[in-house]
Short mmCIF file of C-alpha atoms in Angstrom, two decimals:
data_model
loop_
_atom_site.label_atom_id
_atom_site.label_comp_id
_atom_site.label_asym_id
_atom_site.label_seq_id
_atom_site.Cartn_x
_atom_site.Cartn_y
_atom_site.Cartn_z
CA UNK A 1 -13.85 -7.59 33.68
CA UNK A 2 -15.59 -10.07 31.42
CA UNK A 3 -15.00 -9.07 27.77
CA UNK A 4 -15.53 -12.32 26.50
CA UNK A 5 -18.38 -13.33 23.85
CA UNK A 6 -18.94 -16.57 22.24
CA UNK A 7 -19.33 -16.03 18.80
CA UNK A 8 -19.11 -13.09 16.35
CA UNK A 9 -23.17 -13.02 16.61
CA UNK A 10 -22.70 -12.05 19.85
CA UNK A 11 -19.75 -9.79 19.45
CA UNK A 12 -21.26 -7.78 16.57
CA UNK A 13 -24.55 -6.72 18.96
CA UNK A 14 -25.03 -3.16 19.02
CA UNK A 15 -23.63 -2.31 14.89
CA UNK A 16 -26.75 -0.61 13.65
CA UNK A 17 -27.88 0.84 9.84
CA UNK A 18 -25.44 3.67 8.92
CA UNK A 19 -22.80 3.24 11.26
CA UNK A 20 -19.27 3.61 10.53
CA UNK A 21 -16.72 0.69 10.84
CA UNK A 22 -13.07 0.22 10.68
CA UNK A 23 -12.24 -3.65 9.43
CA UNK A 24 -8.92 -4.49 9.82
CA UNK A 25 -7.02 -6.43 7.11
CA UNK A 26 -4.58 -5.89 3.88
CA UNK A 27 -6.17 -7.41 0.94
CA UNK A 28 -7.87 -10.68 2.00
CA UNK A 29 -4.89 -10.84 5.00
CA UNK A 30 -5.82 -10.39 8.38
CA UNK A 31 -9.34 -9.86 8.09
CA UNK A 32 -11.94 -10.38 10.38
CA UNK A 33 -13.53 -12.93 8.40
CA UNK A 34 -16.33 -14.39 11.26
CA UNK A 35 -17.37 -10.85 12.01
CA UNK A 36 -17.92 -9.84 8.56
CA UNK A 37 -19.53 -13.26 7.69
CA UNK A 38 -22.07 -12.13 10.78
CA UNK A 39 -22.68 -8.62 9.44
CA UNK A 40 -23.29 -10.24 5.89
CA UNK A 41 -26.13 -12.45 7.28
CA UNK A 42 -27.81 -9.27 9.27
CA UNK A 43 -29.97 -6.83 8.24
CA UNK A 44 -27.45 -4.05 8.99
CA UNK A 45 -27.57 -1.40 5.77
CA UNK A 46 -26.04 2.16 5.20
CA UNK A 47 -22.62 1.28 6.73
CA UNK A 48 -19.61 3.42 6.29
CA UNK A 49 -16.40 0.80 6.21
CA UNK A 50 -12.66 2.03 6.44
CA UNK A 51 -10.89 -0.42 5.36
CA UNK A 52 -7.52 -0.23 3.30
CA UNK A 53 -9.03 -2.57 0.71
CA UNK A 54 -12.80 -3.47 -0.53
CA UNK A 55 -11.88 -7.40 -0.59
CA UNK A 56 -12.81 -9.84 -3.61
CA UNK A 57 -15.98 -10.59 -5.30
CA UNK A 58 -18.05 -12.83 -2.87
CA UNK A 59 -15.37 -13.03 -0.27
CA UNK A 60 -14.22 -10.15 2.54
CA UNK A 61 -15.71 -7.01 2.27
CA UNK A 62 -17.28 -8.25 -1.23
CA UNK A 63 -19.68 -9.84 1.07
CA UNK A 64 -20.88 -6.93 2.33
CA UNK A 65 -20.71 -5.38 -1.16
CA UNK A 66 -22.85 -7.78 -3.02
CA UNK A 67 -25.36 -7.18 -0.22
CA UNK A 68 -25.74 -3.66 -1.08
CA UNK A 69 -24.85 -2.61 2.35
CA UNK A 70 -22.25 -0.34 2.02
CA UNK A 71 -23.10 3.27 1.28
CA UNK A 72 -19.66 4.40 1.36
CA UNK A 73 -15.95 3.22 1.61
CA UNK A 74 -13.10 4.81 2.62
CA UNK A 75 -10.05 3.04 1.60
CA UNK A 76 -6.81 3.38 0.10
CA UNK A 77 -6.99 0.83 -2.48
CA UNK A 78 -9.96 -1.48 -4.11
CA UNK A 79 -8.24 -2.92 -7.13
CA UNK A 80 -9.62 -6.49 -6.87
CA UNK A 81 -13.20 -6.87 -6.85
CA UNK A 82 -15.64 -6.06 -9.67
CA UNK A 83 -18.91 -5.33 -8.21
CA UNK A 84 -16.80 -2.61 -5.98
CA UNK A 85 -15.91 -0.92 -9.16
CA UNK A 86 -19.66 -1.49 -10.71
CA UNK A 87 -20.92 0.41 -7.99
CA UNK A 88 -18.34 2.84 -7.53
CA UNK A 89 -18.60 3.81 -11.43
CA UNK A 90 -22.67 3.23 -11.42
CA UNK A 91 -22.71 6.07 -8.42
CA UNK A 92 -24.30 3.70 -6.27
CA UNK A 93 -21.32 3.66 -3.70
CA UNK A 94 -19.27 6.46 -2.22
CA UNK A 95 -15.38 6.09 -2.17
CA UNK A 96 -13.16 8.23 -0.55
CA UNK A 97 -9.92 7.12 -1.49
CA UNK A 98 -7.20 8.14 0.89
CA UNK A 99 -2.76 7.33 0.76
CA UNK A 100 -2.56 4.01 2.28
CA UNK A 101 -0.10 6.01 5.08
CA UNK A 102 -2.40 8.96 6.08
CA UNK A 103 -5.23 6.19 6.41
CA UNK A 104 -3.14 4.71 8.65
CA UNK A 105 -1.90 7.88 10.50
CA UNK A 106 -5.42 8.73 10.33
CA UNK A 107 -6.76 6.07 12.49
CA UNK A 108 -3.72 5.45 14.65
CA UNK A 109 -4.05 9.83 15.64
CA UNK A 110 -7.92 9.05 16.62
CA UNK A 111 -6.90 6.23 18.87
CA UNK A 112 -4.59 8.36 20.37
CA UNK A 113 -6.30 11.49 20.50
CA UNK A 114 -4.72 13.60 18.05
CA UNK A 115 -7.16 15.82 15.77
CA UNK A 116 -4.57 16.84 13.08
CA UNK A 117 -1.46 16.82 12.05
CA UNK A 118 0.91 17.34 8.68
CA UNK A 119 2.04 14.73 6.11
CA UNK A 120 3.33 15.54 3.17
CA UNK A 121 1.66 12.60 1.13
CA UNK A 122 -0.72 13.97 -1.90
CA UNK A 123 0.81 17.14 -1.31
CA UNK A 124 -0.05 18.57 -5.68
CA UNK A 125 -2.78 16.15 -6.19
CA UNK A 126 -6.11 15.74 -5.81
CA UNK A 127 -5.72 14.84 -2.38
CA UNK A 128 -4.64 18.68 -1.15
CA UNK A 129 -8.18 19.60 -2.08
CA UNK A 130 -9.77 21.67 0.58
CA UNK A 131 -6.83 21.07 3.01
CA UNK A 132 -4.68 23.37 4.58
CA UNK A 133 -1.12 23.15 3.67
CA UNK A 134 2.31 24.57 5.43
CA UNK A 135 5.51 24.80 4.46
CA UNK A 136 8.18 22.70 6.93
CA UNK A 137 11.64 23.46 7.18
CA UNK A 138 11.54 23.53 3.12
CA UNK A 139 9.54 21.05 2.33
CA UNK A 140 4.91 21.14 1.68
CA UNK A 141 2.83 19.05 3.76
CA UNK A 142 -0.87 19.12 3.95
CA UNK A 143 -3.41 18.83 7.30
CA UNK A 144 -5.19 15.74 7.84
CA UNK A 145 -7.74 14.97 10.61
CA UNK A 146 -7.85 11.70 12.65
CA UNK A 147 -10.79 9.07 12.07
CA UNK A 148 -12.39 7.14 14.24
CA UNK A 149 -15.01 4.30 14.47
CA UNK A 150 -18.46 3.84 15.94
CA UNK A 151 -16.91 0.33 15.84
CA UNK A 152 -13.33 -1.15 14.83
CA UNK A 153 -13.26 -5.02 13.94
CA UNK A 154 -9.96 -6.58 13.78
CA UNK A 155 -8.47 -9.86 13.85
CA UNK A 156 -5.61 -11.20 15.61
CA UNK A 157 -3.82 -14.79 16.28
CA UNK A 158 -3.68 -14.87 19.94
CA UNK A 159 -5.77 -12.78 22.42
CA UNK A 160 -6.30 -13.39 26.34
CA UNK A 161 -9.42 -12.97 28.29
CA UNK A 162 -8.38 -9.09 29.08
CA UNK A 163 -8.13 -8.29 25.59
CA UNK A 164 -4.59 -8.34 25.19
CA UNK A 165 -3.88 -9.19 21.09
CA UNK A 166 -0.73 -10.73 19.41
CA UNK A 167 -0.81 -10.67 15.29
CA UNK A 168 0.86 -13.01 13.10
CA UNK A 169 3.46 -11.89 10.39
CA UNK A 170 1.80 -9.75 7.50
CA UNK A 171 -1.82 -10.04 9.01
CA UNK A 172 -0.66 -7.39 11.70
CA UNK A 173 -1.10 -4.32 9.02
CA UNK A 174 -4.39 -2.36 9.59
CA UNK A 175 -5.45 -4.11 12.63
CA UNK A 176 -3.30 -2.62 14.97
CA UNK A 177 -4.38 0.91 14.59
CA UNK A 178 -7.61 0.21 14.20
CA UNK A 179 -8.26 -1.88 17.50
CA UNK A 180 -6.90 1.88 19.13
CA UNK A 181 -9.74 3.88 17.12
CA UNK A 182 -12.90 2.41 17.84
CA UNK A 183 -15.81 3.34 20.07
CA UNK A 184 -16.02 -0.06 20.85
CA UNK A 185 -13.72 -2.60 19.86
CA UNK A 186 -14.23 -6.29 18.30
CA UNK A 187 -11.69 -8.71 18.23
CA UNK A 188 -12.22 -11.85 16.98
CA UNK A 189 -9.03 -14.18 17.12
CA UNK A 190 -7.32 -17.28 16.10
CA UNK A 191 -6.41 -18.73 19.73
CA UNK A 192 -8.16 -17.36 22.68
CA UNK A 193 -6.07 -18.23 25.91
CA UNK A 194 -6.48 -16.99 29.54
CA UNK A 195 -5.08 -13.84 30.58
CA UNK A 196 -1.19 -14.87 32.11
CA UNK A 197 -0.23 -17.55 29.36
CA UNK A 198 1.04 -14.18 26.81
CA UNK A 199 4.43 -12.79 27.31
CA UNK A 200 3.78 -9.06 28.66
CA UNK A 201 7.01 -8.16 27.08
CA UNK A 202 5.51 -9.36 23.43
CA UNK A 203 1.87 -7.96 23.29
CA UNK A 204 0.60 -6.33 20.02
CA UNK A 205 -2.31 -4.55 21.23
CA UNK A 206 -2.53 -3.77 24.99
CA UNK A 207 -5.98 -4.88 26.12
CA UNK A 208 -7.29 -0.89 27.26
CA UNK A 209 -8.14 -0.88 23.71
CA UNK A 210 -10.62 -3.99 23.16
CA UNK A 211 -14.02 -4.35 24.31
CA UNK A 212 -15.07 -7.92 23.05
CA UNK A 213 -13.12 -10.58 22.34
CA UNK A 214 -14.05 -13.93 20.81
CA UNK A 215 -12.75 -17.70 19.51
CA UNK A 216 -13.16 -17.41 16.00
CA UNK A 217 -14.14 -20.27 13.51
CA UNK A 218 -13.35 -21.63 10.22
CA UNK A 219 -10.93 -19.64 9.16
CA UNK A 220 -11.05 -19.92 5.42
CA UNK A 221 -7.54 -17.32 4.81
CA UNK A 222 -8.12 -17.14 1.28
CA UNK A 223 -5.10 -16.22 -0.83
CA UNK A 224 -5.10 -13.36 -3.62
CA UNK A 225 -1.91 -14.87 -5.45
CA UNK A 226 -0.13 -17.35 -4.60
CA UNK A 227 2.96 -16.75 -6.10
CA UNK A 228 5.74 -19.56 -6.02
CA UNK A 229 9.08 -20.43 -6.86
CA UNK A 230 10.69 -23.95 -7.58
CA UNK A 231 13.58 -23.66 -4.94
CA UNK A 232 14.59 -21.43 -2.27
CA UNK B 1 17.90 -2.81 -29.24
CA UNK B 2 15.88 -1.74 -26.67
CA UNK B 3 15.90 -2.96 -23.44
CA UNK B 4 13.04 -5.33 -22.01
CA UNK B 5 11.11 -4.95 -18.73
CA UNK B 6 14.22 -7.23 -17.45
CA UNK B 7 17.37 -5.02 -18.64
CA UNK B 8 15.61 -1.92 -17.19
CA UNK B 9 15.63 -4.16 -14.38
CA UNK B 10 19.07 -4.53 -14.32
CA UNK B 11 20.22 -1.47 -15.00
CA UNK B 12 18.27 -0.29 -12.03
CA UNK B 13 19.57 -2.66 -9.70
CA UNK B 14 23.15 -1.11 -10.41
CA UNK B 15 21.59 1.94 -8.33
CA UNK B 16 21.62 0.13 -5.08
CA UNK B 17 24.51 0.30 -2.52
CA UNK B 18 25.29 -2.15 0.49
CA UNK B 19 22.93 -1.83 3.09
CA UNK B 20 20.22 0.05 1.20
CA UNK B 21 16.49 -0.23 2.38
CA UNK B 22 14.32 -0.37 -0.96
CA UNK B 23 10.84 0.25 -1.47
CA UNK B 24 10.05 -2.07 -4.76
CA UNK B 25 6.42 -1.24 -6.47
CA UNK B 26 4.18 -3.91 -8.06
CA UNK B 27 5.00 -4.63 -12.04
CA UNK B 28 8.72 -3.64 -13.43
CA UNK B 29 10.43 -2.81 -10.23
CA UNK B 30 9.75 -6.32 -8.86
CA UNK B 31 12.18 -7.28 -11.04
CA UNK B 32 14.68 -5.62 -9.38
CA UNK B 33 15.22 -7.68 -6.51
CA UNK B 34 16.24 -10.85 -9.43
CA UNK B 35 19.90 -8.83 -10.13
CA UNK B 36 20.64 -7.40 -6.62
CA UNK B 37 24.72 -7.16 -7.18
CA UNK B 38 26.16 -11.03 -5.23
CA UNK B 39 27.63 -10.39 -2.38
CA UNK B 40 25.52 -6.84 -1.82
CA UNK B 41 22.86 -6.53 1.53
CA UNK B 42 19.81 -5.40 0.54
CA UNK B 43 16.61 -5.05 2.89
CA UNK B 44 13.17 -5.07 1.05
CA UNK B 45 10.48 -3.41 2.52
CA UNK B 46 7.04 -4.53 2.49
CA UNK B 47 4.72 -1.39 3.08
CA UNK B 48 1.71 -3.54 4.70
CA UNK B 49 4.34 -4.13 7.13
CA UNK B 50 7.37 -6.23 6.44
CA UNK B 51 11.02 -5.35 6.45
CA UNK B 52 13.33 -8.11 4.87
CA UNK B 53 11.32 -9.73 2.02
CA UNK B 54 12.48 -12.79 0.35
CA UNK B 55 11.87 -15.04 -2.32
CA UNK B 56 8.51 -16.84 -3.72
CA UNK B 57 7.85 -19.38 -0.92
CA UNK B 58 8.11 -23.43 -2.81
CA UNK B 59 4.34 -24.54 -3.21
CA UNK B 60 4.78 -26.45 0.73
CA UNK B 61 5.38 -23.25 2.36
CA UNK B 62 2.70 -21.41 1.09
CA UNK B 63 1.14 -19.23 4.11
CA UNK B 64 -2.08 -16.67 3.90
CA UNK B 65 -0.76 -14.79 6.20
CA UNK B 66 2.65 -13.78 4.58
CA UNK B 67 2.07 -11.41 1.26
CA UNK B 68 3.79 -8.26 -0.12
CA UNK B 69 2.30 -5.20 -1.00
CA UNK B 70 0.95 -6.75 -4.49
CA UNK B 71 -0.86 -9.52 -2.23
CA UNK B 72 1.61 -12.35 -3.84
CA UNK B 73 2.62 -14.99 -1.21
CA UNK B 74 6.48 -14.21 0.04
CA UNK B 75 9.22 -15.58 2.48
CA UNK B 76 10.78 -13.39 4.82
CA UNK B 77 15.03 -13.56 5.28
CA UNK B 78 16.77 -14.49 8.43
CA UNK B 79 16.75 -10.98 10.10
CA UNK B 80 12.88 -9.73 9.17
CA UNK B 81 10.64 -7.56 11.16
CA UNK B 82 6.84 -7.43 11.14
CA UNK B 83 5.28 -4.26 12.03
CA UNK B 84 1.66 -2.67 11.30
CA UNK B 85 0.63 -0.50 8.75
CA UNK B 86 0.99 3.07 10.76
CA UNK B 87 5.08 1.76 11.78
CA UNK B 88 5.40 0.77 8.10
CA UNK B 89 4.79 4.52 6.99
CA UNK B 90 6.24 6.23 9.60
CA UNK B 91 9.28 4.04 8.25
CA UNK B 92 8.78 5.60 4.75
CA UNK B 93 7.19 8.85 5.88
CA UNK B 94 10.31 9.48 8.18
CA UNK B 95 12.55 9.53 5.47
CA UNK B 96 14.18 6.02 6.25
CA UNK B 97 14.40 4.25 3.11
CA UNK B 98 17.09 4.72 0.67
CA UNK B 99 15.16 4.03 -2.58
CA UNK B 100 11.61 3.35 -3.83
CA UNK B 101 11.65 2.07 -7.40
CA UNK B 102 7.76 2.39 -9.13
CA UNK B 103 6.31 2.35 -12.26
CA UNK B 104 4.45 5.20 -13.85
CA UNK B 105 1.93 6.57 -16.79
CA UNK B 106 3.51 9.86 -17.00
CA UNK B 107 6.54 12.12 -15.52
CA UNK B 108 6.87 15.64 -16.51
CA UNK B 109 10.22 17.54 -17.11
CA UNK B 110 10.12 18.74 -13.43
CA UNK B 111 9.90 15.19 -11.51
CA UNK B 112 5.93 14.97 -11.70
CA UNK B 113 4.71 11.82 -11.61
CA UNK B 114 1.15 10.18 -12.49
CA UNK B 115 1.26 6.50 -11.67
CA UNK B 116 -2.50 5.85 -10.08
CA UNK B 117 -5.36 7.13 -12.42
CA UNK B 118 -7.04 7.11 -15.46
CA UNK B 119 -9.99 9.04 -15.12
CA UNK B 120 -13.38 7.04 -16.50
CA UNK B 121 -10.99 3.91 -16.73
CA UNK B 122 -9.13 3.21 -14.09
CA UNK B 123 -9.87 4.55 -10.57
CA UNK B 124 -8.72 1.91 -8.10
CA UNK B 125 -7.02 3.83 -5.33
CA UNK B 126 -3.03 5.69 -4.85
CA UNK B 127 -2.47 2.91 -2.42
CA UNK B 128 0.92 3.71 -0.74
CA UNK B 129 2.31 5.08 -4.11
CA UNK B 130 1.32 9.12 -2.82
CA UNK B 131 3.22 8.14 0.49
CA UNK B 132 6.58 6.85 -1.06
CA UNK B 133 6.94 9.42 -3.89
CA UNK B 134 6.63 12.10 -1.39
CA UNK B 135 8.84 10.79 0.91
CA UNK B 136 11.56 8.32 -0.16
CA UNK B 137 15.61 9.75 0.11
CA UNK B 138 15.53 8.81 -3.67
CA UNK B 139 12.88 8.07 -6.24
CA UNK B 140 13.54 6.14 -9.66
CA UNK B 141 10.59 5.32 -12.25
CA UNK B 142 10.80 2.41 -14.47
CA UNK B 143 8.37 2.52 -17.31
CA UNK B 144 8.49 1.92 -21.31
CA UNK B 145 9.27 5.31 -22.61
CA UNK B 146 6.50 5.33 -25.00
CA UNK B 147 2.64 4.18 -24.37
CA UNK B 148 0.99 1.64 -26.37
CA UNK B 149 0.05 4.45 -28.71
CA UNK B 150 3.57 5.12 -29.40
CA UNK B 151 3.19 8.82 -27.81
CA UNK B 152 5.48 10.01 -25.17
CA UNK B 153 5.36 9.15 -21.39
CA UNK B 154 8.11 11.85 -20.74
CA UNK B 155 6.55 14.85 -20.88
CA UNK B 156 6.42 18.56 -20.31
CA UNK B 157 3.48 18.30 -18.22
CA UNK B 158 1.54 15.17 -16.99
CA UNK B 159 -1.87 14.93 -18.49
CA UNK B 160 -3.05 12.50 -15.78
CA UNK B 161 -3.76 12.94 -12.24
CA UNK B 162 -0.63 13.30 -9.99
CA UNK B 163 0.95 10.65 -7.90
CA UNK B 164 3.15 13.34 -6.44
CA UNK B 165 4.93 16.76 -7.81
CA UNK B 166 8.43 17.00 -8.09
CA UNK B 167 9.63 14.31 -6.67
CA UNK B 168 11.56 12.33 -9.57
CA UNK B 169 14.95 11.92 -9.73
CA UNK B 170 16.01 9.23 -12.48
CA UNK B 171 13.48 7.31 -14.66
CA UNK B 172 14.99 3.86 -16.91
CA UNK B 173 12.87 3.35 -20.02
CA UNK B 174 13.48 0.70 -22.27
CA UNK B 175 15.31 3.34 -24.43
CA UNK B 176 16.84 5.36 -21.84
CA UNK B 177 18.46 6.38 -18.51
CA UNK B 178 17.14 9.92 -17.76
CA UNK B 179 17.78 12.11 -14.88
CA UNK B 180 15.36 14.80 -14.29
CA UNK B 181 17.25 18.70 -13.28
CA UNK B 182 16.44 22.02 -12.48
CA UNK B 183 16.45 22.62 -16.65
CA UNK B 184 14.66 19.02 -17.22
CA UNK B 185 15.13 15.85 -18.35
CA UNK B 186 18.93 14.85 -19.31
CA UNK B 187 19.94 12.33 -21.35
CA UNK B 188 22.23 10.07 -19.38
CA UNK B 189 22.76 6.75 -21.16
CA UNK B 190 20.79 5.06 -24.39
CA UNK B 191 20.42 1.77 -24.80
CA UNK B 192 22.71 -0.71 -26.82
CA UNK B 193 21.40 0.02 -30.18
CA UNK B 194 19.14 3.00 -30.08
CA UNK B 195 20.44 6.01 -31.35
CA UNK B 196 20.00 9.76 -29.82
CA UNK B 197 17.65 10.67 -32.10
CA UNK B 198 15.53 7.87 -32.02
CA UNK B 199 15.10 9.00 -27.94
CA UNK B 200 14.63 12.51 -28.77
CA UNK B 201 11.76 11.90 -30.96
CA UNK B 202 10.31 9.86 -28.45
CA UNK B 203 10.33 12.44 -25.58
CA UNK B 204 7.94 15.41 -25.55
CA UNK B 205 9.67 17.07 -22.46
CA UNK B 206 12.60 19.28 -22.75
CA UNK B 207 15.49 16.82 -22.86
CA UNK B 208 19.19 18.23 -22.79
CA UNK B 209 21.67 16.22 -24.69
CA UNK B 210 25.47 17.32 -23.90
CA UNK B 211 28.38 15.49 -24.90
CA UNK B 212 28.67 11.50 -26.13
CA UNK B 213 25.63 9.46 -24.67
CA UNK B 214 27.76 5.91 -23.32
CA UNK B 215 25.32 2.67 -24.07
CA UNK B 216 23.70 1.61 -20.95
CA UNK B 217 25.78 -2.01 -19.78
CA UNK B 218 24.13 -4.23 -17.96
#
């Protein structure tokens, strides 16, 4: 088993023109920002990302944005960046915008092999549209369908040599789900350490799920807002 | 006098009970968490995957990876939990917290709510919003009861697209507390100052006034 790569150059081999992609990360938290920094610098055009957010102007996903490489995004959310809603409004991308908790359901049921189930989020809205819907002991849900990934990126603060992935505090959030539901998995981590030194008992993502695992470098974890208070 | 964004704060905060588990949107409801009752245990929830949220961090203990749902930096209390994304809404989607407090444009006389889109203006995603309305034990909306055009946010129908249909139970306005029935809105309390009237004219749902309105006290 060698699932080791160097660098996200290497680990990002094989993503082709009009792929789809699931990038792990909640705002500018958690994401994979060597990966994307790769993709930004390739030639790679057409992509479909899910993501839960479309990340700043000139930084996360933006990057990819600017580029012009993103035909469409799925997401739940893509408040912050500019150029995301230039394009969205100018027609030039596609957004499919989806409750933050059925795009998660979403891609944890294609990880784990579940075609459809029933949520009662958007149940009255525009998100019903074209879906069945069921009544539950009293209550209307709606069917949604899993998603999956030609490839899921995600990053992580500790990963072994098989793969195994530990997150840190709120930059857990989409990655977790997402390193279930891809074809091929990327992970690109904080601390890579050989396989024995992490606590079985303590392991975010069992390695099964990840095909490529790297050190990552120059983590810049840019912060939206920081918010602070004068005492505790 | 009407209430500011901090009294409908306040008043809302005399909703919670020991050991509740609160969902608190982005804007108004923030507030909330400044006038939990002393001495009362209350467990913020985070939806991109944090249960015990605590104050603003000092500018030392500033850390990327540790934000709330409005990507602010946070603390976390003695006794957190960090969990993904899919645990964090199968923890609201399950029917496990007590109260989600959220802002909204509009809520009709039958619990509608529109809190996520202007159409042409502002399209920038539900978020987790669709996912707590339909889902939370109990839902309460704090909003100014008019718009910056003076017309009515309390309606007989919402005008904008839904957040959810049905689903609220109490909304706070800087006027007003208002529950919302099988016969539509009622007039619970008005705030210190503002008269009956003065709310009546500035609701465009049906609103049923019975009996002496108390002053909200906060």
């Amino acid at each position: 088993m060698n699932k080791v790569v160097n660098n996200a150059r290497e680990a990002i081999k094989g993503i082709a023109s009009n792929m789809t992609l699931m990038l792990g990360g909640f705002g500018l938290c958690g994401i994979p920002e060597n990966c994307i920094a790769e993709l930004a610098a390739s030639d790679v055009t057409g992509l479909t990302c899910i993501s839960n957010n479309a990340g700043v102007d000139g930084f996360g996903l933006g990057m990819l944005l600017r580029r012009h490489q993103i035909r469409k995004m799925i997401s739940s959310y893509v408040g912050e960046n500019k150029e995301f809603e230039r394009q969205l409004l100018s027609g030039e991308l596609e957004v499919e915008l989806i409750p933050q908790g059925t795009l998660a359901e979403r891609i944890r049921a294609g990880g784990a092999g579940i075609p459809a189930f029933w949520v009662p989020a958007g149940f009255g809205t525009e998100v019903t549209e074209g879906k069945p819907v069921r009544e539950f002991e009293g209550k209307m849900y709606l069917e949604e369908q899993w998603l999956k990934a030609d490839f899921a990126i995600v990053k992580a603060w500790k990963g072994d040599t098989h793969g195994n992935l530990v997150y840190k505090n709120t930059a857990n959030n989409f990655n977790q789900p997402m390193a279930t539901a891809g074809e091929i998995t990327i992970a690109e981590v904080e601390e890579l350490v050989p396989a024995g030194t992490l606590d079985p008992n303590h392991i975010h993502t069992p390695g099964i799920f990840v095909h490529r695992i790297f050190q990552g470098t120059n983590y810049e974890k840019r912060i939206e807002f920081a918010t602070t208070s004068e005492k505790q | 006098m009407s209430l500011d964004k901090n009294g409908i704060a306040k008043r809302i905060a005399r909703e919670l009970r020991d050991g509740y588990y609160v969902n608190l949107g982005i804007g108004i409801p923030t507030l909330v968490a400044n006038y939990i009752p002393a001495g009362m245990q209350i467990v913020l929830q985070s939806e991109n995957g944090l249960l015990g949220i605590g104050p603003f961090p000092t500018k030392d203990a500033l850390d990327p990876d540790l934000i709330n749902a409005g990507k602010q930096t946070i603390t976390a209390v003695p006794g957190a939990a960090f969990f993904d994304s899919a645990a964090s809404f199968a923890m609201i989607r399950g029917g496990h917290i007590d109260l989600t407090v959220l802002g909204a444009f509009e809520v009709s006389d039958t619990g509608d709510i529109a809190s996520w889109k202007i159409p042409g203006k502002l399209i920038k995603g539900m978020g987790g919003a669709m996912d707590l309305v339909a889902s939370a034990r109990n839902i309460i909306v704090a909003m100014m009861h008019t718009n910056p055009q003076g017309e009515s946010k309390l309606l007989k129908r919402c005008t904008l697209p839904l957040t959810g249909v049905g689903v609220v139970k109490r909304i706070v306005t800087d006027l007003a507390v208002v529950d919302v029935t099988q016969q539509g809105f009622k007039l619970i309390e008005r705030a210190p100052g503002v008269s009956v009237e003065q709310i009546i004219n500035a609701t465009e749902g049906r609103l049923i006034v019975e009996g002496e309105i108390p002053e909200i006290t906060v």
